[in-house]
Coordinates of C-alpha atoms in Angstrom, one line a residue:
X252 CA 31.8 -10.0 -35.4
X253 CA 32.8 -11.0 -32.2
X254 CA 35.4 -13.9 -31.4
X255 CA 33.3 -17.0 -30.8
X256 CA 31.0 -16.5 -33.8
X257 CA 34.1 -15.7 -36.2
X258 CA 35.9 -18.9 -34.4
X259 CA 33.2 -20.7 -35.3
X260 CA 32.8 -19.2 -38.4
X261 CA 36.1 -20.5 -39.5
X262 CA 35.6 -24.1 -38.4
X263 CA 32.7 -24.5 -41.3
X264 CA 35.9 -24.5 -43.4
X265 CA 37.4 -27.7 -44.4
X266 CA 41.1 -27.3 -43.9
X267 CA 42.8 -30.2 -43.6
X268 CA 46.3 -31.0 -45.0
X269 CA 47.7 -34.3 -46.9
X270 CA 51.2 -35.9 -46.2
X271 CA 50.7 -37.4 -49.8
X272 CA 50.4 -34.2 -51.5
X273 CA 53.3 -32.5 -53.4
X274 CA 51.5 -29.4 -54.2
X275 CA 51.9 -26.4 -52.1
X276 CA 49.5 -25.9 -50.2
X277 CA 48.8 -29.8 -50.3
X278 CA 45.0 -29.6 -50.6
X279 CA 43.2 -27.1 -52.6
X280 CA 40.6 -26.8 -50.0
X281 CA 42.7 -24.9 -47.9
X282 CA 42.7 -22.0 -50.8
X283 CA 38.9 -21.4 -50.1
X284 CA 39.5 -20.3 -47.0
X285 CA 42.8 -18.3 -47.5
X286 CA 40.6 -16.3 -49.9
X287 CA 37.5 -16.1 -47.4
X288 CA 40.4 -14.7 -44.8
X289 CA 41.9 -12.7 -47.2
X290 CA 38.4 -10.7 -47.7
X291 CA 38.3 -10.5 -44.4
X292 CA 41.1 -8.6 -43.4
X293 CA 40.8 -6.6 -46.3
X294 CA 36.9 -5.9 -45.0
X295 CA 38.5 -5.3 -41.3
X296 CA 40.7 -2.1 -43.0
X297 CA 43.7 -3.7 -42.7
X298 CA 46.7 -2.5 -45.0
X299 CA 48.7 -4.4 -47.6
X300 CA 46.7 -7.4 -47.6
X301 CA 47.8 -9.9 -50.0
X302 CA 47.5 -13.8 -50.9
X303 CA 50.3 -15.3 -53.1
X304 CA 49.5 -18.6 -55.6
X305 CA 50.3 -21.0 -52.7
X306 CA 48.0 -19.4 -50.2
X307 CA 50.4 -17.8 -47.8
X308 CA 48.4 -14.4 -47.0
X309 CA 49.7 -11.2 -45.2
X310 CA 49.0 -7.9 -44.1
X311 CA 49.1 -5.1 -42.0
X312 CA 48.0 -2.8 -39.2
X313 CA 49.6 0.8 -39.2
X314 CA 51.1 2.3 -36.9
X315 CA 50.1 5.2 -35.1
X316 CA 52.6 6.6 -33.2
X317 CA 55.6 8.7 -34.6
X318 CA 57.9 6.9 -32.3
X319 CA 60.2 4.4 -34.1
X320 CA 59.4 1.2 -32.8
X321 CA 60.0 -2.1 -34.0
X322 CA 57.6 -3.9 -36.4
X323 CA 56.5 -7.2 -35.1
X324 CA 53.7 -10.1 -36.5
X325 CA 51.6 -12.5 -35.3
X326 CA 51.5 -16.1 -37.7
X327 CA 49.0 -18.9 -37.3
X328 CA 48.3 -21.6 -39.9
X329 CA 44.9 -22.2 -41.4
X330 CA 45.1 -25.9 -42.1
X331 CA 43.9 -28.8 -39.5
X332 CA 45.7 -32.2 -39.0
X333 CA 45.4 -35.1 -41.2
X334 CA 45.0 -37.4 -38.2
X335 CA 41.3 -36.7 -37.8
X336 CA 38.3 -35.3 -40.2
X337 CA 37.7 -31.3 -40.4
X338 CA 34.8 -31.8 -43.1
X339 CA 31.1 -30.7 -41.7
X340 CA 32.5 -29.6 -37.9
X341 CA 29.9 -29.4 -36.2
X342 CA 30.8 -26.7 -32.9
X343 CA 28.6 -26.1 -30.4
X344 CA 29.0 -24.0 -27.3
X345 CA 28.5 -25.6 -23.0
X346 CA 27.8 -22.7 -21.4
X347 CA 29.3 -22.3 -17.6
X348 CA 30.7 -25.8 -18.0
X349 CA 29.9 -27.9 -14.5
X350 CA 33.2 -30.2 -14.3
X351 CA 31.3 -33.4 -15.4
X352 CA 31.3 -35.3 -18.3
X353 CA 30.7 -34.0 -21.7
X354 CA 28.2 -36.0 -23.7
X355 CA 29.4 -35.2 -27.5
X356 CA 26.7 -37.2 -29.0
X357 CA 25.3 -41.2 -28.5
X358 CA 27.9 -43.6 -27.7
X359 CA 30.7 -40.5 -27.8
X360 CA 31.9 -39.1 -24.1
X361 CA 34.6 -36.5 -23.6
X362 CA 35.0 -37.8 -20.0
X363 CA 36.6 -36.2 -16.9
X364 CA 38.8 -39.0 -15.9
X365 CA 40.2 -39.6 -19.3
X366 CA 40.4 -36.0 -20.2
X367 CA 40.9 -34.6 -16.8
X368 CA 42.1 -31.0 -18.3
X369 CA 38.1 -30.7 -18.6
X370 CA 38.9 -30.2 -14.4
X371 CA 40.7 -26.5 -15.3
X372 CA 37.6 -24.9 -16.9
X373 CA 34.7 -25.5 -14.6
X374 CA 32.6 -22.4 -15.0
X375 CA 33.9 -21.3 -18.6
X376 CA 32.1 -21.6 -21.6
X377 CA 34.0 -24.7 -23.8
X378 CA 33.6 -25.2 -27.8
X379 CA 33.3 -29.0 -28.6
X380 CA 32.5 -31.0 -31.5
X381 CA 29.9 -33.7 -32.0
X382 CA 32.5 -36.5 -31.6
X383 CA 32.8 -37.0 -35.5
X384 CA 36.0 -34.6 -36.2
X385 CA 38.0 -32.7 -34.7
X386 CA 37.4 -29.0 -33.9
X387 CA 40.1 -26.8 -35.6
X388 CA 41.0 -24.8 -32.7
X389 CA 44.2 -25.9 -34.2
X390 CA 45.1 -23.1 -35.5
X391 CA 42.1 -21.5 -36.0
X392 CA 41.8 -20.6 -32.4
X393 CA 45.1 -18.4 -33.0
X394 CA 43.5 -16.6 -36.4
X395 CA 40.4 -15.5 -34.5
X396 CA 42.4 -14.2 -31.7
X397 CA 45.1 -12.4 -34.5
X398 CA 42.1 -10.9 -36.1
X399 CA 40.0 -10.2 -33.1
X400 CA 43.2 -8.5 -31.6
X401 CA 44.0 -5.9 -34.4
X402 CA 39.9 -5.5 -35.0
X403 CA 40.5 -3.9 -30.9
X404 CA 43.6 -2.0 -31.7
X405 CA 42.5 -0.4 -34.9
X406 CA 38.9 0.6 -32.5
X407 CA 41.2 1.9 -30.1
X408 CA 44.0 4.8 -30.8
X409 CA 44.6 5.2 -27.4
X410 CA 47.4 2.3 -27.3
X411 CA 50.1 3.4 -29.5
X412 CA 51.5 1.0 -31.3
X413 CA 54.1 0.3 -34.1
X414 CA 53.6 -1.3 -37.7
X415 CA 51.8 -5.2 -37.2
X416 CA 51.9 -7.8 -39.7
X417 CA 50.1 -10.6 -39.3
X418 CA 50.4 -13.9 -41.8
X419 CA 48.3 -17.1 -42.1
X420 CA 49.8 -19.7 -44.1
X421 CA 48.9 -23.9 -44.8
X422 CA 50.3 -26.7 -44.6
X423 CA 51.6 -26.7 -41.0
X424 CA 50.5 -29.7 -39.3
X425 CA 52.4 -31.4 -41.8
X426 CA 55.6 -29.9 -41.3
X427 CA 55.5 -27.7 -44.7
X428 CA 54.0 -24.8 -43.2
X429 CA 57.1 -21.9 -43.2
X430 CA 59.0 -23.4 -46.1
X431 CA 57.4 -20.8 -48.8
X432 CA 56.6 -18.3 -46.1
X433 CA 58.2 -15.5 -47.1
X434 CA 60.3 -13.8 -44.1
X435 CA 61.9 -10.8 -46.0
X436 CA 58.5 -9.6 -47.1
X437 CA 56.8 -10.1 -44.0
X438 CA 59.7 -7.7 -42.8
X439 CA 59.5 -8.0 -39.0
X440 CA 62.0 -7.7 -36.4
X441 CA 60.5 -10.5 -34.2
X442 CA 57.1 -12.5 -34.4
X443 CA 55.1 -15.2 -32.4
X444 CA 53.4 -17.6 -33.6
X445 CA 49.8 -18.0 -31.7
X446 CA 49.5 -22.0 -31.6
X447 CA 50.1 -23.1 -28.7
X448 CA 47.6 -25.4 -26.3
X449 CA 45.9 -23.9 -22.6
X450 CA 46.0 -20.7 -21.0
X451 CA 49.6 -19.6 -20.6
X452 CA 51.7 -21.7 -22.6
X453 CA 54.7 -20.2 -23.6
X454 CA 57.1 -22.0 -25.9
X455 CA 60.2 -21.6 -26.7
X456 CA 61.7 -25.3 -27.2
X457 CA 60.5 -27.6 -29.4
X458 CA 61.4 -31.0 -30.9
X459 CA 64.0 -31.5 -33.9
X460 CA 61.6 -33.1 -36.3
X461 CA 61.9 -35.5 -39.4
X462 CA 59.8 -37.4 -41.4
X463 CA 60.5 -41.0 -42.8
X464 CA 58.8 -43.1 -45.2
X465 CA 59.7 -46.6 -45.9
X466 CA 59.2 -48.5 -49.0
X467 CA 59.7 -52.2 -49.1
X468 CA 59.6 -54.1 -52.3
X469 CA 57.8 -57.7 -52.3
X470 CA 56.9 -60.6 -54.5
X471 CA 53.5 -61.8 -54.9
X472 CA 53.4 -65.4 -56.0
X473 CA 50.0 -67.8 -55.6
X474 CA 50.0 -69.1 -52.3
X475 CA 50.0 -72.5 -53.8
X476 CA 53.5 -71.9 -55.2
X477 CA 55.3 -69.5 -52.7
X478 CA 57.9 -71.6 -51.0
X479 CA 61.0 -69.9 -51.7
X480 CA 59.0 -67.3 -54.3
X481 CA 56.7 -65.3 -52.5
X482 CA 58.7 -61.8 -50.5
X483 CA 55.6 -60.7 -48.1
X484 CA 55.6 -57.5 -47.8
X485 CA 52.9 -57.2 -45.1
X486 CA 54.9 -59.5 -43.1
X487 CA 58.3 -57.5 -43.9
X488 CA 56.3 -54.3 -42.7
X489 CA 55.1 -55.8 -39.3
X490 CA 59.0 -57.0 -38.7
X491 CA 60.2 -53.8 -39.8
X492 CA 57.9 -51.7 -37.3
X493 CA 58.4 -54.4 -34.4
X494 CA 62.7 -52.9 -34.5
X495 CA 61.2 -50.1 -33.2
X496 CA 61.7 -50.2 -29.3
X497 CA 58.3 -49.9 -27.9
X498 CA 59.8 -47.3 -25.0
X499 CA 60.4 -45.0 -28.0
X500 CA 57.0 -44.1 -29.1
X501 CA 54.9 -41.3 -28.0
X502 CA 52.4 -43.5 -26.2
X503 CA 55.2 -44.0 -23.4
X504 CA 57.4 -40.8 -23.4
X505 CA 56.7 -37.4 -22.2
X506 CA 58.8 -34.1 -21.5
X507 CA 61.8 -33.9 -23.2
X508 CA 61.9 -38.0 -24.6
X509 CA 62.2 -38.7 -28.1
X510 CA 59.9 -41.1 -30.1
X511 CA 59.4 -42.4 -33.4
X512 CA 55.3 -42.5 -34.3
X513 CA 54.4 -44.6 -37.0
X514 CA 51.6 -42.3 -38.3
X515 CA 50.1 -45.3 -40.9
X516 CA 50.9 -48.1 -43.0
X517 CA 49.9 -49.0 -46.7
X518 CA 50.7 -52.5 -47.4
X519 CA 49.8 -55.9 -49.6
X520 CA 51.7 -58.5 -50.5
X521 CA 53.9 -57.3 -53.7
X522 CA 54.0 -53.6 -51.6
X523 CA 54.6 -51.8 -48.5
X524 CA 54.6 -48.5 -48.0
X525 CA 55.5 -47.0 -43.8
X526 CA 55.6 -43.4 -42.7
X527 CA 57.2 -42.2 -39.8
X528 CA 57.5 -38.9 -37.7
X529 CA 61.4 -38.9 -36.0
X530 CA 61.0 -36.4 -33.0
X531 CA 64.0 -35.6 -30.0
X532 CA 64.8 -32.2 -28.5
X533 CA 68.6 -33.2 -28.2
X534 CA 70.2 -32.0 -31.3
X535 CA 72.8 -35.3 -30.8
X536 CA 70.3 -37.8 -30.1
X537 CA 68.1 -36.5 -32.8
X538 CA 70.9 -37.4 -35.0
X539 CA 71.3 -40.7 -33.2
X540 CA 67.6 -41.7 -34.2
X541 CA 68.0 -40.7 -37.8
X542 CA 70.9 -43.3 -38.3
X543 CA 68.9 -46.0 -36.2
X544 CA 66.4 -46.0 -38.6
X545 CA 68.9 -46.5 -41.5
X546 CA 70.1 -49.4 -39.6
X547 CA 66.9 -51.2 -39.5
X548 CA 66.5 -50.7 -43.4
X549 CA 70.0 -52.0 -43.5
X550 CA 69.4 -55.0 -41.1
X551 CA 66.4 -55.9 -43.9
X552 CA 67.8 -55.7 -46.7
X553 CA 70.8 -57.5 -44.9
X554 CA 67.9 -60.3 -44.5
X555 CA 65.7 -59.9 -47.6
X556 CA 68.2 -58.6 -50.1
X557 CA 69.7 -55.0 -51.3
X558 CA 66.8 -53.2 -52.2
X559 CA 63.8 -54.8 -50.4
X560 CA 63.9 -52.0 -48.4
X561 CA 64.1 -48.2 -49.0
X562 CA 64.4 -45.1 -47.0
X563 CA 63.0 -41.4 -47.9
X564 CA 63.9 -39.4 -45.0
X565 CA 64.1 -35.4 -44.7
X566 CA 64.7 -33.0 -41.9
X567 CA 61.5 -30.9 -41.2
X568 CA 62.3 -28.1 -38.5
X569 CA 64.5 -27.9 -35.6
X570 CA 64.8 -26.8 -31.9
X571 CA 64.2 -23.0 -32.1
X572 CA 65.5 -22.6 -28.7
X573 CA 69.4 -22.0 -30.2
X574 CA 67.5 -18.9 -31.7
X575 CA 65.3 -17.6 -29.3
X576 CA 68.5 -17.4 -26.6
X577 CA 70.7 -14.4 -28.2
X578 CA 66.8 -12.4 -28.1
X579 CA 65.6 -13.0 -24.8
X580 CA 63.8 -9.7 -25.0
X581 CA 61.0 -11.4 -27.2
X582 CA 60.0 -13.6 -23.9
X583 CA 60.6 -11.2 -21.8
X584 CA 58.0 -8.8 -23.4
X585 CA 55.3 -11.7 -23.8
X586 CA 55.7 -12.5 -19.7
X587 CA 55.0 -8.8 -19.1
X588 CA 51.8 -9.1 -21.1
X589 CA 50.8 -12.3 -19.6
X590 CA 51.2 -10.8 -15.9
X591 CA 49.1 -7.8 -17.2
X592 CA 46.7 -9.8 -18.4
X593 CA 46.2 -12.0 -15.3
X594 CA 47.6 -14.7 -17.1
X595 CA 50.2 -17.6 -15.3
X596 CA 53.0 -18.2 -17.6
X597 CA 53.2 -22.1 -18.4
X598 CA 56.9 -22.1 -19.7
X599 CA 57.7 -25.6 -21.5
X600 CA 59.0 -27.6 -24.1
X601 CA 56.3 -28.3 -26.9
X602 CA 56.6 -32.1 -27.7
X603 CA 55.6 -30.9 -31.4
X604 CA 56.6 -28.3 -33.2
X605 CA 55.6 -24.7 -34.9
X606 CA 56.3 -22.8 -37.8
X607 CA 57.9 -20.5 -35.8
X608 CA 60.6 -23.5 -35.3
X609 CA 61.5 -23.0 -39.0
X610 CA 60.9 -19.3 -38.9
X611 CA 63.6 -18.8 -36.4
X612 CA 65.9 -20.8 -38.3
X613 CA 65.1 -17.9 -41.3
X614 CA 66.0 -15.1 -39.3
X615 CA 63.0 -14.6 -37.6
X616 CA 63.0 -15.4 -33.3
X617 CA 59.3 -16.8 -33.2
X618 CA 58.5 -18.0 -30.0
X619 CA 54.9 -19.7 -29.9
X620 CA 51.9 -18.5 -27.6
X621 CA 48.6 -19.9 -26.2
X622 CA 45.6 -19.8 -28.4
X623 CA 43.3 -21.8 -25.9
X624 CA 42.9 -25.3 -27.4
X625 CA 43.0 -28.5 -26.0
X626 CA 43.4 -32.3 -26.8
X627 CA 44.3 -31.7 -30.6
X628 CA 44.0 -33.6 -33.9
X629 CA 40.9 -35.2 -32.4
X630 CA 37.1 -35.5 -32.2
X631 CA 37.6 -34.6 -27.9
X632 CA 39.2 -31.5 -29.0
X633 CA 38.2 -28.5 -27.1
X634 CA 38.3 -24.5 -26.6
X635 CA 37.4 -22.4 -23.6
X636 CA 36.5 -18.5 -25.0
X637 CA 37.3 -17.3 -21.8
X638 CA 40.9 -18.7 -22.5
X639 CA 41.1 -17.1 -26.2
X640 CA 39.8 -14.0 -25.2
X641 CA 43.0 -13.8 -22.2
X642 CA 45.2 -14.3 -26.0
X643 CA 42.9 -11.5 -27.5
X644 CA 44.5 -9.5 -24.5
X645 CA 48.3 -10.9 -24.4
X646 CA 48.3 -10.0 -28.1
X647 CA 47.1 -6.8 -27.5
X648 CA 49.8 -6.1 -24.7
X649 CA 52.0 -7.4 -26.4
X650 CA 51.9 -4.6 -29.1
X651 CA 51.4 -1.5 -26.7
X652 CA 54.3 -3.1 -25.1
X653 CA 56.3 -3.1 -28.4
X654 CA 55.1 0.5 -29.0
X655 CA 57.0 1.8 -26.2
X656 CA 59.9 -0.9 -26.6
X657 CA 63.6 0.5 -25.7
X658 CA 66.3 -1.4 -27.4

């Protein structure tokens, strides 16, 4: 199988993940395709290959070289945002892409000037959708380019190499992905996640995240008879979102500003129910944000009444950057391959996050690499194959150059 048809493949999956879910992973969907990838890899003749209860599979490839070298993986998640539908993808393939505007279906334009990253792959061959979900080269991009990169090293000897594992777990576009994954089994001195966006991304800071959900408490009274009864809690949502400073949201930040996103609202009068994502790559101001928020619940309830207004909020990963530092080694190896793949680094900041933010935290440095896509979590998103075959070959060097690593 070659890498477009088993990208393509894997986008027939329906993968998405829930915020609303507390089991793990938070759809059962997503354990269809662990199993489908689990075959796989096991059909590939790679070793060890296991799937645990909560869908979080790994395995390796052997080594074969007698030198002692140290074992390194390569992660990607499986599950596709909850922002956008993954049910019935529908990919198709524009051949030698001519730098105009990409008709998706009637009524539904990827167009140049409002996607202008369209202007970097003139002459490539893009994967888009039909303009009805997104396309899942979040993260499945980064699977087929795992899978397609240890399918090359175990057809070719030559490049000595040590032990590889490679794990694929859910639940990481909402934040959940690396909390069950297992870092002592997967027994690696280093990894890198393979989830980043265009050709040479390289990643290395990322946001502090947390997530926040607000529940306000209303009373619902015929209209007739509210004066001094009736608590809206529609109305008490819209006043509640309107504290947040509309400079602070990701519509009007970029680089290394901070935002809070309201990601949706359920609401009627007697109820409201606000979640929000908390995001800063300043450890302080992260911090800073966090307590804001409390003050607006206190500032309603200051208004409304103690208890009109409740706060859930939890850390979800921070900036792997303090970890990545002490062992800048693991960059250092991943420019090398880059150069010899005739890849331009693109070193920056991701305003998101990975599991490898979490994974570092665990004990395991896990920088974040390329795997091609662009303009995620939507029905415009795209993948050149040109651009996941370059991380077929930056995986590839990186593990010959790991095979010949010298402390």
């Amino acid at each position: 199988m070659d890498l477009t048809e088993r990208f393509i493949n894997y986008t027939k999956f329906d993968t998405q993940s829930s915020e609303d879910s507390e089991s793990v992973p938070s759809t059962a969907k997503q354990l269809e395709f662990a199993k489908y990838l689990t075959k796989e890899l096991q059909d590939e003749g790679l070793s060890d290959v296991e799937m645990n209860e909560m869908g979080y599979i790994y395995a390796t490839l052997k080594s074969n070289t007698k030198k002692k070298t140290p074992t390194i993986g390569f992660i990607s998640h499986y599950d596709t945002s909850p922002d956008a539908s993954g049910k019935d993808v529908k990919a198709r393939i524009i051949r030698n892409y001519d730098g105009k505007d990409i008709v998706l279906s009637d009524g539904i334009v990827s167009s140049v000037e409002k996607f202008p990253e369209l202007k970097e792959h003139v002459g490539e061959d893009l994967i888009v959708t039909d303009g009805t979900t997104l396309l899942g080269a979040d993260d499945k991009a980064g699977i087929a380019e795992i899978v397609q990169a240890m399918c090359y090293l175990r057809d070719h000897d030559e490049i000595k190499h040590g032990d590889i594992r490679v794990g694929f777990n859910p639940d990481e576009e909402i934040g959940m992905g690396a909390h069950h994954f297992d870092v002592e089994k997967f027994g690696c001195d280093w990894a890198y996640t393979i989830d980043g966006g265009d050709e040479g991304d390289l990643e290395y800071e990322n946001f502090n995240a947390a997530g926040a959900k607000i529940h306000i408490r209303g009373v619902s009274v015929h209209t007739g008879y509210a004066k001094d009864k009736m608590v809206n809690a529609n109305r008490l949502a819209c006043e509640f979102n309107a504290m947040i400073p509309e400079t602070d949201i990701p519509e009007a930040t970029e680089g290394y500003e901070g935002f809070y996103h309201l990601l949706n609202i359920d609401s009627r009068t007697e109820e409201a129910k606000l979640s929000y994502i908390i995001r800063d790559h300043d450890r302080a101001k992260f911090e800073e944000r966090k307590d804001f928020m409390q003050d607006c619940v206190n500032k309603m309830n200051a208004k409304y009444g103690e208890g009109t207004v409740t706060i859930d909020m939890k850390d979800q990963y921070y900036n792997m950057k303090e970890k990545i530092d002490p062992n800048m080694h693991v960059i250092d190896i991943v420019l090398r391959a880059m150069q010899e793949s005739g890849v331009a680094p693109k070193v920056e900041p991701i305003r998101g996050g990975t599991d490898g933010a979490q994974l570092s935290f665990k004990g395991l440095p896990c920088p974040n690499i390329f795997a091609g896509g662009v303009n995620f979590h939507g029905p415009h998103e795209f993948v050149s194959i040109q651009v996941m075959e370059k991380a077929v070959s930056v995986i590839t060097k990186i593990c010959e150059i790991t095979g010949n690593f010298e402390d």
